[in-house]
PDB file of C-alpha atoms in Angstrom:
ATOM      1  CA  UNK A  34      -8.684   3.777  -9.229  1.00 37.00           C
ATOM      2  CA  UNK A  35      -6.455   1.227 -10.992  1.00 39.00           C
ATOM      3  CA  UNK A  36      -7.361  -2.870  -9.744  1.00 38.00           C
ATOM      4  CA  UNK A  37      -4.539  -5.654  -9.886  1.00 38.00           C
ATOM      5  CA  UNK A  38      -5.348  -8.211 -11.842  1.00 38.00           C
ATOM      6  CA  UNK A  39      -4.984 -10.920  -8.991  1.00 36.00           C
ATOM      7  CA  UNK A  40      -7.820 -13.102  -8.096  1.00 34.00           C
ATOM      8  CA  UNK A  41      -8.467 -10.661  -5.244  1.00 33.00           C
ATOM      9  CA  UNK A  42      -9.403  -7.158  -7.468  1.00 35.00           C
ATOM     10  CA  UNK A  43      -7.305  -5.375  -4.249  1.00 35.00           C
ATOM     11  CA  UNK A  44      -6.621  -1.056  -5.040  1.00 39.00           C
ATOM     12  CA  UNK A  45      -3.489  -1.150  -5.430  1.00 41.00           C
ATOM     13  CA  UNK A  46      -2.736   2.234  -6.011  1.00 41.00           C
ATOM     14  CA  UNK A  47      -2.547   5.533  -3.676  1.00 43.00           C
ATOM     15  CA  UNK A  48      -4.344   8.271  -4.552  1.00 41.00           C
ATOM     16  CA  UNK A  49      -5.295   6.960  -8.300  1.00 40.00           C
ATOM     17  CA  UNK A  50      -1.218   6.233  -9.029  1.00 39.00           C
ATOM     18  CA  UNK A  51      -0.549   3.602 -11.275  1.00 46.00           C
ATOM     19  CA  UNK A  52       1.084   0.783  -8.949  1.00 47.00           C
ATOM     20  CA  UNK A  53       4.461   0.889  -9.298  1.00 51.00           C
ATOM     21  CA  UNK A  54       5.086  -3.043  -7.876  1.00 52.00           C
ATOM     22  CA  UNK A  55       1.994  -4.224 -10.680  1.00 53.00           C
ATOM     23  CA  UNK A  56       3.219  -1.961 -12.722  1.00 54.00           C
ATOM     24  CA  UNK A  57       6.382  -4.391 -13.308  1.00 55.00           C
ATOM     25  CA  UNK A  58       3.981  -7.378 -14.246  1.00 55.00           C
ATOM     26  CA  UNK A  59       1.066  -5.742 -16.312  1.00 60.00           C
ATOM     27  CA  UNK A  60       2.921  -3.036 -18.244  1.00 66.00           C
ATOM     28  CA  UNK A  61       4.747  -4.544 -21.298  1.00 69.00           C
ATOM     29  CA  UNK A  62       8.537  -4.058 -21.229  1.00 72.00           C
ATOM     30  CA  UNK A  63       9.054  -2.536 -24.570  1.00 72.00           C
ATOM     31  CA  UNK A  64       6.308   0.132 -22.848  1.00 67.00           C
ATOM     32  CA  UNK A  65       8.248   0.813 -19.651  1.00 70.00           C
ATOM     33  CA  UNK A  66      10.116   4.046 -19.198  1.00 74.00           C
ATOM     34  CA  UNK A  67      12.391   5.345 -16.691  1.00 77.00           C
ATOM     35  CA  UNK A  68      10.799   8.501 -16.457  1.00 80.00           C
ATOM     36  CA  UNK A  69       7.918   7.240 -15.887  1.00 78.00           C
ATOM     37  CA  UNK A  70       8.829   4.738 -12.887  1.00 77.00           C
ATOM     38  CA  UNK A  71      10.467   7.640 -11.589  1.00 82.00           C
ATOM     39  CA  UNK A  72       7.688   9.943 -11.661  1.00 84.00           C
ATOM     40  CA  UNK A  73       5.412   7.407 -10.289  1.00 83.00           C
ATOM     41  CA  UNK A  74       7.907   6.885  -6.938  1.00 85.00           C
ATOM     42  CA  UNK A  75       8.287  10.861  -6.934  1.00 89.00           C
ATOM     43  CA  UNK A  76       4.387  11.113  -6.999  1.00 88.00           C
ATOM     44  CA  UNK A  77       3.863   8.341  -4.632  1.00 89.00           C
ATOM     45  CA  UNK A  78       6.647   8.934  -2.284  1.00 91.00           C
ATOM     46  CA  UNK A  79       4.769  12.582  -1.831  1.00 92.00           C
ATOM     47  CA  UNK A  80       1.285  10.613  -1.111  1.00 90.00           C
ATOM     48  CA  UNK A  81       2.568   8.367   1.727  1.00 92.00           C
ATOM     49  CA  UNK A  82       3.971  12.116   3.122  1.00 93.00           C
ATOM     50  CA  UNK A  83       0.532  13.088   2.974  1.00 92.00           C
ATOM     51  CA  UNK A  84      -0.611  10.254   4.748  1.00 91.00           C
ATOM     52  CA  UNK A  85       1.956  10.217   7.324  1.00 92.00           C
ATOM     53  CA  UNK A  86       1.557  13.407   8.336  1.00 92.00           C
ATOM     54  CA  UNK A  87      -2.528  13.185   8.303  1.00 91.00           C
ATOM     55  CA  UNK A  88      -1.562  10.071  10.968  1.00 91.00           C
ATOM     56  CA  UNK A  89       0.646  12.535  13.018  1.00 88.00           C
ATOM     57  CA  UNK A  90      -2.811  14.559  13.171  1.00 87.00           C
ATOM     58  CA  UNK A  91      -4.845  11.691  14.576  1.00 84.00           C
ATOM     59  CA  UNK A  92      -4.570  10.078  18.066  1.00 76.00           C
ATOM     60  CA  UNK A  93      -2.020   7.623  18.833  1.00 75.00           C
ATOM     61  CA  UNK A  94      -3.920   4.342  18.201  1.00 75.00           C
ATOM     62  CA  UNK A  95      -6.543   5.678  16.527  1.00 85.00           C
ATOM     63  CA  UNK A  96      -8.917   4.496  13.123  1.00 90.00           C
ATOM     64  CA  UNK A  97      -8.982   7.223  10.489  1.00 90.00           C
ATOM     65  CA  UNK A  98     -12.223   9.418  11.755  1.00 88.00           C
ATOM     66  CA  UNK A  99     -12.463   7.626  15.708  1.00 85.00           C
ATOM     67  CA  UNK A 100     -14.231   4.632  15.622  1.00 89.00           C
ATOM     68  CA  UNK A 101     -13.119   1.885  12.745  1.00 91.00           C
ATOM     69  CA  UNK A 102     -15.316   2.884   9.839  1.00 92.00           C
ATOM     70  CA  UNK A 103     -15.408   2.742   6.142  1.00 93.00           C
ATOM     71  CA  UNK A 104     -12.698   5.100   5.455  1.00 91.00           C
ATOM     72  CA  UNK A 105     -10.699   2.502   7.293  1.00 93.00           C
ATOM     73  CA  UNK A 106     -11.734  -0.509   4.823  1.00 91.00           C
ATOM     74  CA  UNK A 107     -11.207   1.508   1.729  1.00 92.00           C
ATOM     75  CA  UNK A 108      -7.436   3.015   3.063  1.00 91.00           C
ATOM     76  CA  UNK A 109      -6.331  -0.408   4.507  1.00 92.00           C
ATOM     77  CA  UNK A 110      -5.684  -2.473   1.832  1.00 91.00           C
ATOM     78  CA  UNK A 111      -3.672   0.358   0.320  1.00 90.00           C
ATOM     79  CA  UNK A 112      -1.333   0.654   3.361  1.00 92.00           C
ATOM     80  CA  UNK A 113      -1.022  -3.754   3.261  1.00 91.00           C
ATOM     81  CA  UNK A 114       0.121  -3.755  -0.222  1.00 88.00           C
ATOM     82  CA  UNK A 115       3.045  -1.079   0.497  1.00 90.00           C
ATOM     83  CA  UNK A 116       4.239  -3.082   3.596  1.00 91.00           C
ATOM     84  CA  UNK A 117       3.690  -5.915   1.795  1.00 89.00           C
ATOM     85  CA  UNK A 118       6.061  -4.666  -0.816  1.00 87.00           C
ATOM     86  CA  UNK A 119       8.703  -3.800   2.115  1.00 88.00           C
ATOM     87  CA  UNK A 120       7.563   0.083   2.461  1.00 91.00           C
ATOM     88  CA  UNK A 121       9.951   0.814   5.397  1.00 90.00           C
ATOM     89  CA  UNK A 122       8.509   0.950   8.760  1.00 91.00           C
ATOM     90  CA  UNK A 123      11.499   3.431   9.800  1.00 93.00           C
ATOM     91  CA  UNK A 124      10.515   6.297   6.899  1.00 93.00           C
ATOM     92  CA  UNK A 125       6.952   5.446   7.563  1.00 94.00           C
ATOM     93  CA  UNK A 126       6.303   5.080  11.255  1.00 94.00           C
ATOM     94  CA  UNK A 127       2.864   6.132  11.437  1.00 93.00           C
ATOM     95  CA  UNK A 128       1.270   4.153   8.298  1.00 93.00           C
ATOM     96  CA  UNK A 129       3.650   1.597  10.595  1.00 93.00           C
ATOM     97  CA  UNK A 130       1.884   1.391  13.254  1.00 93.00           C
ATOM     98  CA  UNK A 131      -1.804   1.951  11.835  1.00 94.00           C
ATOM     99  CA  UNK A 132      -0.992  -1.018   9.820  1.00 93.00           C
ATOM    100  CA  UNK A 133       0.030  -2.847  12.967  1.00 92.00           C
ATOM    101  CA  UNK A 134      -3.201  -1.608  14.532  1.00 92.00           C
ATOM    102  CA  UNK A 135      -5.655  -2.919  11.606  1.00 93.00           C
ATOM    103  CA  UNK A 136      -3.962  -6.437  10.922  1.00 89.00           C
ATOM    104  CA  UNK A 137      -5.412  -8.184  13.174  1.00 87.00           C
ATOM    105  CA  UNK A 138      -8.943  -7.298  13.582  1.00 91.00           C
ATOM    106  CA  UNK A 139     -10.839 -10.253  12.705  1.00 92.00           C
ATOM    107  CA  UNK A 140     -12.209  -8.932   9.997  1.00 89.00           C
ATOM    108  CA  UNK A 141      -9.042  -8.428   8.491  1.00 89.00           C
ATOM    109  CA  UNK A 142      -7.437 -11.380   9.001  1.00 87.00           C
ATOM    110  CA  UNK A 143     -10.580 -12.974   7.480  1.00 89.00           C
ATOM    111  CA  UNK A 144      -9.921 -11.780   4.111  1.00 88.00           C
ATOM    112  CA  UNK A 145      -6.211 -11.909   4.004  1.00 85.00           C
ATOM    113  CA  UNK A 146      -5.710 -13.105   0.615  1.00 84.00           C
ATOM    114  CA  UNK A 147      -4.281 -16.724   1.259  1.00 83.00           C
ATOM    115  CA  UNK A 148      -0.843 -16.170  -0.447  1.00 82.00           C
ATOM    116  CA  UNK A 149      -0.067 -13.432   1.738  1.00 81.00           C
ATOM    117  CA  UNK A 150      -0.591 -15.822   5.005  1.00 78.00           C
ATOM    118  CA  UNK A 151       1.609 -18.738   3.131  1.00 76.00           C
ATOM    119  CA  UNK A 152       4.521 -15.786   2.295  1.00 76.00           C
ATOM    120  CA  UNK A 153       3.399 -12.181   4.472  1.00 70.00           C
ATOM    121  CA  UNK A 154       6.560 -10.355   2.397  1.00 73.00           C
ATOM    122  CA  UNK A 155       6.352 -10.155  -1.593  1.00 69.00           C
ATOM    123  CA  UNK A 156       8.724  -7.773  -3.520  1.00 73.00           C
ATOM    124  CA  UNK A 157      10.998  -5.442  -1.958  1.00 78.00           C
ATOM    125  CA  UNK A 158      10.198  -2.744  -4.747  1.00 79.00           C
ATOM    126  CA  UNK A 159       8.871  -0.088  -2.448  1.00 83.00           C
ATOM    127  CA  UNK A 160      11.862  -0.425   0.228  1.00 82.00           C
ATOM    128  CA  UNK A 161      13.340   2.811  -1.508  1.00 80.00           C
ATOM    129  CA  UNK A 162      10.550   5.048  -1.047  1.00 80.00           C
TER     130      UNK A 162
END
């Protein structure tokens, strides 16, 4: 899996997809294709599908496997970067509300990267999707 080259090393990527929002900043211009942005969305768009309809699966207001457990730290930060980058809530209502349900554990909260608490919404580059 690819890491963003902020101060925080946060995945930033589903499913080992190249991050379309970093992709913006670390990829040089003259190296940027359509094609390939549009692949990425296509290939990403299908992963948050998956995801989705793994959360239909699971009970309403549930962690991943029951309790909150690893698989819940490693998916997490993946699911705050997409709302962070204005995934819609609307195409995406059950990522929606397991992000809602993760935020504000302590824990979380605790290792919010600072920048997100001074401004919670960055780029709208995944309101598309």
């Amino acid at each position: 899996m690819k890491m963003c080259k902020c101060p925080y090393q946060l995945p930033v990527c589903f499913g080992g997809l190249d991050p379309l929002p970093a992709g913006k900043w670390f990829v040089p211009e003259e190296e940027r294709h359509d094609s390939a942005v549009n692949r990425k969305r296509k290939a990403l768009t299908t992963e948050l599908k998956l995801w989705e309809d793994y959360l239909e699966k699971v009970a309403a207001g549930s962690y991943l496997v029951g309790a909150f457990s690893l698989a819940d730290a490693i998916v997490f930060p993946n699911i705050a970067y997409a709302f962070r980058f204005a995934l819609s809530v609307g195409c995406y209502p059950k990522l929606a509300k397991y992000y809602s349900l993760l935020k504000d554990r302590p824990s979380i909260k605790g290792s919010w990267p600072p920048h997100w608490l001074a401004s919670p919404q960055g780029f709208d580059i995944l309101k598309d999707l």
